[in-house]
Coordinates of C-alpha atoms in Angstrom, one line a residue:
X79 CA 157.0 91.7 65.0
X80 CA 157.7 90.3 68.5
X81 CA 157.7 93.8 70.0
X82 CA 154.4 94.5 68.2
X83 CA 152.7 91.4 69.7
X84 CA 154.1 92.3 73.2
X85 CA 152.7 95.8 72.9
X86 CA 149.3 94.6 71.8
X87 CA 149.3 92.1 74.7
X88 CA 150.2 94.9 77.2
X89 CA 147.5 97.1 75.7
X90 CA 144.9 94.4 76.1
X91 CA 145.9 93.7 79.7
X92 CA 145.8 97.4 80.6
X93 CA 142.4 97.8 78.9
X94 CA 141.1 94.8 80.9
X95 CA 142.5 96.2 84.1
X96 CA 140.9 99.6 83.5
X97 CA 137.6 98.0 82.6
X98 CA 137.6 96.0 85.8
X99 CA 138.4 99.1 87.8
X100 CA 135.5 100.9 86.1
X101 CA 133.1 98.1 86.9
X102 CA 134.3 98.0 90.5
X103 CA 133.7 101.8 90.8
X104 CA 130.3 101.5 89.1
X105 CA 129.3 98.7 91.4
X106 CA 130.5 100.7 94.5
X107 CA 128.4 103.7 93.3
X108 CA 125.4 101.5 92.7
X109 CA 125.7 99.8 96.1
X110 CA 125.8 103.2 97.8
X111 CA 122.6 104.2 96.1
X112 CA 121.0 100.8 96.9
X113 CA 121.7 101.4 100.6
X114 CA 119.7 104.5 100.5
X115 CA 116.9 103.5 98.2
X116 CA 116.6 99.7 98.6
X117 CA 117.0 99.2 94.8
X118 CA 119.2 100.3 92.0
X119 CA 118.1 104.0 91.5
X120 CA 117.4 104.0 87.9
X121 CA 114.6 106.3 86.6
X122 CA 112.1 104.0 85.0
X123 CA 110.2 106.8 83.2
X124 CA 112.2 110.1 82.7
X125 CA 109.8 111.8 80.3
X126 CA 106.8 113.0 82.3
X127 CA 103.7 115.2 81.9
X128 CA 102.1 116.8 85.0
X129 CA 98.9 118.8 85.2
X130 CA 97.8 121.8 87.3
X131 CA 95.1 124.3 87.8
X132 CA 96.0 128.0 87.6
X133 CA 96.3 128.7 91.3
X134 CA 99.2 130.1 93.4
X135 CA 99.5 126.7 95.2
X136 CA 100.7 125.0 92.0
X137 CA 104.0 126.8 92.7
X138 CA 106.1 123.7 93.7
X139 CA 105.6 122.3 90.2
X140 CA 106.6 125.6 88.5
X141 CA 109.6 126.0 90.7
X142 CA 110.8 122.4 90.4
X143 CA 110.8 122.9 86.6
X144 CA 112.1 126.5 86.3
X145 CA 114.9 126.1 88.9
X146 CA 116.0 122.8 87.4
X147 CA 115.1 120.5 90.3
X148 CA 113.3 118.0 88.1
X149 CA 116.2 117.9 85.6
X150 CA 118.8 117.4 88.4
X151 CA 116.8 114.3 89.4
X152 CA 117.0 112.9 85.8
X153 CA 113.5 113.9 84.9
X154 CA 112.3 115.8 81.9
X155 CA 108.9 117.2 82.8
X156 CA 106.2 119.0 80.9
X157 CA 103.8 121.0 83.1
X158 CA 100.4 121.7 81.5
X159 CA 97.5 123.8 82.7
X160 CA 94.1 122.0 82.9
X161 CA 90.6 123.4 82.5
X162 CA 89.0 122.1 85.7
X163 CA 89.4 119.7 88.5
X164 CA 87.3 116.9 87.0
X165 CA 89.5 117.1 83.9
X166 CA 92.6 116.8 86.1
X167 CA 91.2 113.7 87.8
X168 CA 90.1 112.0 84.7
X169 CA 93.4 112.6 82.8
X170 CA 95.5 111.2 85.7
X171 CA 93.3 108.1 86.0
X172 CA 93.3 107.5 82.3
X173 CA 97.1 107.9 82.1
X174 CA 97.1 111.0 80.0
X175 CA 98.9 112.7 82.8
X176 CA 101.6 111.0 84.9
X177 CA 100.6 113.0 87.9
X178 CA 99.0 116.3 88.9
X179 CA 98.4 119.1 91.4
X180 CA 95.1 118.1 92.9
X181 CA 92.6 119.0 95.6
X182 CA 93.4 117.0 98.8
X183 CA 90.0 115.4 98.7
X184 CA 90.2 114.1 95.2
X185 CA 92.4 111.0 95.7
X186 CA 90.5 110.3 98.9
X187 CA 87.1 110.5 97.2
X188 CA 88.3 108.3 94.4
X189 CA 89.5 105.7 97.0
X190 CA 86.1 105.6 98.7
X191 CA 84.1 105.7 95.5
X192 CA 82.5 109.2 95.7
X193 CA 82.5 110.1 92.1
X194 CA 84.9 108.2 89.9
X195 CA 86.5 105.3 91.7
X196 CA 90.3 104.8 91.3
X197 CA 93.4 103.9 93.2
X198 CA 95.3 107.1 93.6
X199 CA 98.2 107.9 95.9
X200 CA 99.5 111.1 97.6
X201 CA 103.3 111.0 98.4
X202 CA 103.6 114.8 98.7
X203 CA 101.5 117.6 100.3
X204 CA 101.9 120.8 98.2
X205 CA 101.1 123.5 100.7
X206 CA 99.3 124.7 103.8
X207 CA 96.6 127.4 103.9
X208 CA 96.2 129.6 100.8
X209 CA 92.3 129.9 100.5
X210 CA 89.9 132.6 101.4
X211 CA 86.1 133.3 101.4
X212 CA 85.1 136.4 99.5
X213 CA 81.6 138.1 99.3
X214 CA 80.2 140.7 96.9
X215 CA 80.4 144.3 97.8
X216 CA 76.6 144.4 98.4
X217 CA 76.8 141.4 100.8
X218 CA 79.8 142.9 102.6
X219 CA 77.9 146.2 103.1
X220 CA 75.1 144.2 104.8
X221 CA 77.6 142.1 106.9
X222 CA 79.7 144.9 108.1
X223 CA 77.4 146.3 110.7
X224 CA 77.5 142.8 112.4
X225 CA 81.3 142.7 112.5
X226 CA 83.1 143.9 115.7
X227 CA 85.6 146.8 115.3
X228 CA 88.8 147.6 117.2
X229 CA 89.6 150.9 118.9
X230 CA 90.8 152.3 115.6
X231 CA 87.6 151.4 113.8
X232 CA 89.1 148.5 111.9
X233 CA 87.3 145.2 111.5
X234 CA 88.4 142.5 113.9
X235 CA 89.6 139.3 112.2
X236 CA 88.8 136.5 111.9
X237 CA 85.3 137.2 110.8
X238 CA 82.9 134.5 111.7
X239 CA 79.8 133.5 109.6
X240 CA 77.7 134.9 112.5
X241 CA 78.0 138.2 110.6
X242 CA 76.5 136.6 107.5
X243 CA 73.6 134.9 109.2
X244 CA 71.2 137.8 109.3
X245 CA 72.0 138.5 105.6
X246 CA 71.1 134.9 104.7
X247 CA 67.9 135.3 106.7
X248 CA 67.1 138.5 104.8
X249 CA 67.5 136.8 101.5
X250 CA 65.4 133.9 102.6
X251 CA 62.6 136.1 103.8
X252 CA 62.5 137.9 100.5
X253 CA 62.2 134.5 98.7
X254 CA 65.7 134.8 97.2
X255 CA 68.1 131.8 97.7
X256 CA 71.6 132.8 98.9
X257 CA 74.1 131.3 96.5
X258 CA 77.8 130.8 97.0
X259 CA 80.5 129.1 94.9
X260 CA 83.2 126.6 95.7
X261 CA 85.6 124.8 93.3
X262 CA 84.6 121.1 93.5
X263 CA 82.4 118.8 95.7
X264 CA 85.5 117.2 97.3
X265 CA 87.6 120.3 97.5
X266 CA 89.1 121.7 100.7
X267 CA 87.1 124.8 99.7
X268 CA 83.8 123.0 99.9
X269 CA 84.6 121.6 103.4
X270 CA 86.0 124.9 104.6
X271 CA 83.0 127.0 103.6
X272 CA 80.7 124.4 105.0
X273 CA 82.7 124.4 108.3
X274 CA 82.6 128.2 108.5
X275 CA 78.9 128.4 107.8
X276 CA 77.9 125.5 110.1
X277 CA 80.0 126.9 112.9
X278 CA 77.5 129.9 112.9
X279 CA 74.4 127.6 112.7
X280 CA 73.9 128.2 108.9
X281 CA 73.1 124.9 107.2
X282 CA 75.2 124.4 104.1
X283 CA 73.2 121.3 102.8
X284 CA 73.6 117.6 102.8
X285 CA 74.5 114.9 100.2
X286 CA 72.8 111.6 99.9
X287 CA 73.5 108.5 97.8
X288 CA 70.7 109.6 95.4
X289 CA 71.4 113.4 95.5
X290 CA 75.0 114.5 94.9
X291 CA 74.2 118.2 94.6
X292 CA 74.7 118.7 98.4
X293 CA 71.8 121.1 98.8
X294 CA 69.3 119.1 100.9
X295 CA 68.1 121.4 103.7
X296 CA 70.5 124.1 102.7
X297 CA 70.2 127.7 103.8
X298 CA 73.1 128.6 101.5
X299 CA 73.2 126.9 98.1
X300 CA 76.7 125.9 97.2
X301 CA 77.6 125.2 93.6
X302 CA 80.8 124.5 91.6
X303 CA 82.7 127.2 89.8
X304 CA 86.2 126.7 88.3
X305 CA 88.7 128.9 90.2
X306 CA 89.7 131.4 87.4
X307 CA 86.0 132.0 86.7
X308 CA 85.1 133.0 90.3
X309 CA 85.6 136.8 90.1
X310 CA 83.6 137.0 86.8
X311 CA 80.8 134.8 88.2
X312 CA 80.6 137.0 91.3
X313 CA 80.6 140.2 89.3
X314 CA 77.7 138.9 87.1
X315 CA 75.6 138.3 90.2
X316 CA 75.3 134.6 89.6
X317 CA 76.8 134.0 93.1
X318 CA 77.1 136.3 96.1
X319 CA 80.3 134.9 97.4
X320 CA 82.8 132.1 97.1
X321 CA 85.6 130.1 98.6
X322 CA 88.7 129.7 96.4
X323 CA 92.5 129.7 96.4
X324 CA 94.8 132.6 95.4
X325 CA 95.0 134.7 93.4
X326 CA 91.3 134.8 92.9
X327 CA 90.3 136.4 96.3
X328 CA 92.9 139.1 95.8
X329 CA 91.7 139.5 92.2
X330 CA 88.2 140.5 93.5
X331 CA 89.9 143.2 95.6
X332 CA 92.0 144.3 92.7
X333 CA 88.9 144.6 90.5
X334 CA 86.8 146.2 93.2
X335 CA 84.0 143.7 93.0
X336 CA 84.3 141.9 96.3
X337 CA 85.8 141.7 99.8
X338 CA 87.6 138.6 101.3
X339 CA 86.2 138.1 104.8
X340 CA 88.1 135.2 106.2
X341 CA 91.1 133.0 105.2
X342 CA 91.3 129.2 105.7
X343 CA 94.3 129.9 108.1
X344 CA 91.6 131.2 110.4
X345 CA 89.1 128.4 109.7
X346 CA 91.7 125.7 110.3
X347 CA 95.2 126.9 111.2
X348 CA 97.9 125.4 109.0
X349 CA 95.5 123.2 107.2
X350 CA 96.7 121.1 104.2
X351 CA 95.4 122.4 100.8
X352 CA 96.7 120.8 97.6
X353 CA 98.5 117.5 97.1
X354 CA 100.5 115.9 94.3
X355 CA 98.8 112.7 93.0
X356 CA 99.8 109.8 90.9
X357 CA 98.0 106.5 90.3
X358 CA 98.9 103.5 92.5
X359 CA 99.8 101.6 89.3
X360 CA 102.3 104.3 88.2
X361 CA 104.0 104.3 91.6
X362 CA 104.1 100.5 91.8
X363 CA 105.6 100.3 88.2
X364 CA 107.9 103.3 88.6
X365 CA 109.0 103.5 92.3
X366 CA 112.3 105.3 91.7
X367 CA 110.6 107.8 89.4
X368 CA 108.0 108.5 92.1
X369 CA 110.8 109.1 94.7
X370 CA 112.7 111.3 92.2
X371 CA 109.6 113.5 91.6
X372 CA 109.0 113.8 95.3
X373 CA 112.6 114.8 95.9
X374 CA 112.3 117.6 93.3
X375 CA 109.0 118.8 94.8
X376 CA 110.4 118.8 98.4
X377 CA 113.3 120.9 97.2
X378 CA 110.9 123.3 95.5
X379 CA 108.9 123.7 98.7
X380 CA 112.1 124.5 100.6
X381 CA 113.1 127.1 98.0
X382 CA 109.7 128.7 98.1
X383 CA 109.7 129.1 101.9
X384 CA 112.9 131.2 101.7
X385 CA 111.4 134.7 102.0
X386 CA 114.2 136.0 99.7
X387 CA 112.8 133.9 96.9
X388 CA 109.2 134.9 97.0
X389 CA 109.5 137.9 94.6
X390 CA 111.2 135.6 92.0
X391 CA 108.4 133.0 92.6
X392 CA 105.8 135.7 91.9
X393 CA 107.5 136.6 88.7
X394 CA 107.6 132.9 87.6
X395 CA 103.9 132.3 88.6
X396 CA 102.8 135.4 86.7
X397 CA 104.1 133.7 83.4
X398 CA 101.2 132.8 81.1
X399 CA 102.0 129.1 81.1
X400 CA 101.6 129.0 84.9
X401 CA 99.0 131.2 86.8
X402 CA 99.1 134.1 84.5
X403 CA 97.8 136.7 87.0
X404 CA 99.4 140.1 87.4
X405 CA 102.4 140.2 89.7
X406 CA 100.8 142.8 92.0
X407 CA 97.9 140.4 92.6
X408 CA 100.0 137.4 93.2
X409 CA 102.4 139.3 95.5
X410 CA 99.6 140.3 97.9
X411 CA 99.5 136.8 99.5
X412 CA 102.8 135.4 98.3
X413 CA 104.9 138.0 100.0
X414 CA 103.3 137.8 103.4
X415 CA 100.4 140.2 103.3
X416 CA 96.7 139.8 102.5
X417 CA 94.3 142.5 101.5
X418 CA 90.7 142.4 102.8
X419 CA 88.8 145.6 102.1
X420 CA 90.5 147.8 99.5
X421 CA 93.5 149.3 101.3
X422 CA 93.2 147.1 104.4
X423 CA 96.4 145.1 104.0
X424 CA 97.3 142.9 106.9
X425 CA 100.4 140.9 107.7
X426 CA 99.8 137.2 107.1
X427 CA 103.3 135.6 106.8
X428 CA 101.8 132.1 106.9
X429 CA 99.1 132.6 104.3
X430 CA 101.1 130.5 101.8
X431 CA 103.3 127.8 103.4
X432 CA 105.2 125.3 101.2
X433 CA 107.8 123.7 103.5
X434 CA 107.9 124.8 107.1
X435 CA 105.7 123.1 109.7
X436 CA 106.3 119.8 107.8
X437 CA 104.0 121.1 105.0
X438 CA 105.2 118.6 102.4
X439 CA 104.7 115.5 104.6
X440 CA 101.4 113.6 103.8
X441 CA 100.0 113.1 107.3
X442 CA 97.4 110.4 107.8
X443 CA 95.6 112.8 110.2
X444 CA 95.2 115.4 107.4
X445 CA 93.6 112.8 105.1
X446 CA 91.3 111.5 107.9
X447 CA 89.9 115.0 108.4
X448 CA 88.7 115.0 104.8
X449 CA 87.1 111.6 105.4
X450 CA 85.3 112.9 108.5
X451 CA 83.9 115.8 106.5
X452 CA 82.8 113.5 103.6
X453 CA 80.9 111.5 106.2
X454 CA 79.6 114.6 108.0
X455 CA 77.9 116.0 104.9
X456 CA 76.7 112.6 103.5
X457 CA 79.2 112.0 100.6
X458 CA 80.1 108.8 102.5
X459 CA 76.5 107.6 102.9
X460 CA 76.9 105.0 105.6
X461 CA 78.5 104.9 109.0
X462 CA 82.0 103.4 109.2
X463 CA 83.9 102.0 112.2
X464 CA 86.9 104.1 113.5
X465 CA 89.4 101.5 112.1
X466 CA 88.0 102.0 108.6
X467 CA 89.3 105.6 108.6
X468 CA 92.8 104.5 109.4
X469 CA 92.9 101.6 107.0
X470 CA 91.4 103.7 104.1
X471 CA 93.8 106.6 104.4
X472 CA 96.9 104.3 104.5
X473 CA 96.0 103.1 101.0
X474 CA 96.1 106.7 99.7
X475 CA 98.6 108.7 101.7
X476 CA 102.1 107.4 101.2
X477 CA 104.6 108.9 103.7
X478 CA 106.9 105.9 102.9
X479 CA 107.6 107.4 99.5
X480 CA 108.1 110.9 101.0
X481 CA 110.5 109.4 103.6
X482 CA 112.6 107.7 101.0
X483 CA 112.9 110.9 99.1
X484 CA 113.7 113.0 102.2
X485 CA 116.3 110.5 103.4
X486 CA 118.1 110.8 100.0
X487 CA 118.0 114.6 100.2
X488 CA 119.5 114.5 103.7
X489 CA 122.3 112.2 102.5
X490 CA 122.9 114.6 99.6
X491 CA 123.1 117.6 101.9
X492 CA 120.0 119.3 100.4
X493 CA 117.8 119.3 103.5
X494 CA 118.7 119.0 107.2
X495 CA 117.9 115.8 109.0
X496 CA 115.7 117.8 111.5
X497 CA 113.3 118.6 108.7
X498 CA 112.1 115.0 108.7
X499 CA 109.3 114.7 111.3
X500 CA 109.5 112.0 114.0
X501 CA 105.9 110.8 113.6
X502 CA 103.5 107.9 113.3
X503 CA 101.7 109.8 110.6
X504 CA 99.4 111.6 113.0
X505 CA 99.6 115.2 114.2
X506 CA 98.6 115.9 117.8
X507 CA 95.0 116.6 118.6
X508 CA 94.2 120.3 118.0
X509 CA 91.5 122.9 118.6
X510 CA 93.0 125.3 115.9
X511 CA 89.6 125.8 114.2
X512 CA 87.4 128.8 114.0
X513 CA 84.9 127.3 116.5
X514 CA 87.5 125.8 118.8
X515 CA 86.3 122.2 118.3
X516 CA 88.8 119.5 119.2
X517 CA 90.0 117.3 116.3
X518 CA 91.7 114.0 117.2
X519 CA 92.3 111.9 114.1
X520 CA 92.5 108.8 116.2
X521 CA 88.8 109.4 117.3
X522 CA 87.1 110.1 114.0
X523 CA 83.6 109.0 115.2
X524 CA 83.8 111.3 118.3
X525 CA 84.8 114.2 116.1
X526 CA 81.9 113.6 113.6
X527 CA 79.4 113.4 116.5
X528 CA 80.7 116.6 118.1
X529 CA 78.9 118.8 115.6
X530 CA 75.4 120.0 115.8
X531 CA 74.9 120.1 112.1
X532 CA 75.6 117.1 110.0
X533 CA 75.4 113.2 110.2
X534 CA 75.8 111.4 113.5
X535 CA 77.4 107.9 113.8

């Protein structure tokens, strides 16, 4: 009996000792995480639903899911295609989606109250470049005599809208309005096609507080068409051209119904395109979840920019639950080439960029560019002081979340430290635009006033 009691006592002492050691190890592990995150890194909401539109640049979401990056961060994510950009915005604001692939202008417009007002945040930029402007075969036939050729008789790129200007004049003289499509009033595509047209002296129209169609004084009438419907709308003759992301420019070539004439790489070199967006409320209530999501997306961007992975990425994106376009169409741009006229394939290694050039970092200067274009075209109806641009974008773009995610990835050996930019959130001033105009995000008023077409402040 005495031996039994002694054995029980020894067992209980050993159990207590092991338990204490476990707690000590657990505490040490938690402390290490706290040093990196500033709080115990517990995922507040592991079950998540994200939205996207069927475009090539949704790729980081598809890759983060298919390659297990979300799961490795303790996240169980459903990724669901949405019908249009307004639906994406509404479902995120209403909490039906925890986050989504969005147009870079959408969270900014929501913040300034153009359209539906809401507090949205961008901790992650999804890609650079990726868009093109396509015209119908008939319009291209009329443009082509105005396009310079090289010694081999090939068109010289980039093609400026100067080549389109006499075609627009011809339509106007015959009493026929020249119509083109873009995907949403606050989309990069809207601002890019406006920039391209205006650089050639073609007025793309103005917005006012009372008129949100954006067609006041327009020489080219721009209207909204959802991206997957662009080729069919062009083929029907409802529009004569459009600005859209891939694969819908290459689809026009594939179907033989249109010709891409310029890419947004040429309109603004290495411009930001889509962003990942959540509500401010979601990020405030689930800060560790937001960091974990950003970690997975950064890893997906890095994976995508390994050229050896692009063919597999094309195969994944061609799946019906993602973009659902044929592999040969997706591969045109995703594997470093872009086809203009049928058979005129050109090397464009930076057409789709997901990681290099600090593509994933949400730079304030990128967001301010969108604010300047909203003001230029009248979506922001009143003049604002320069400080307003800086203050406004800091409420929406969240490099602090990105930095916390990136620091963790460096500590885990998943990205090199040199991939974290040493920045105040502003890129250097640049003239990398199709018209060579200088853009300095720290002088937004000077930039707005530098254009001959548009509002002046």
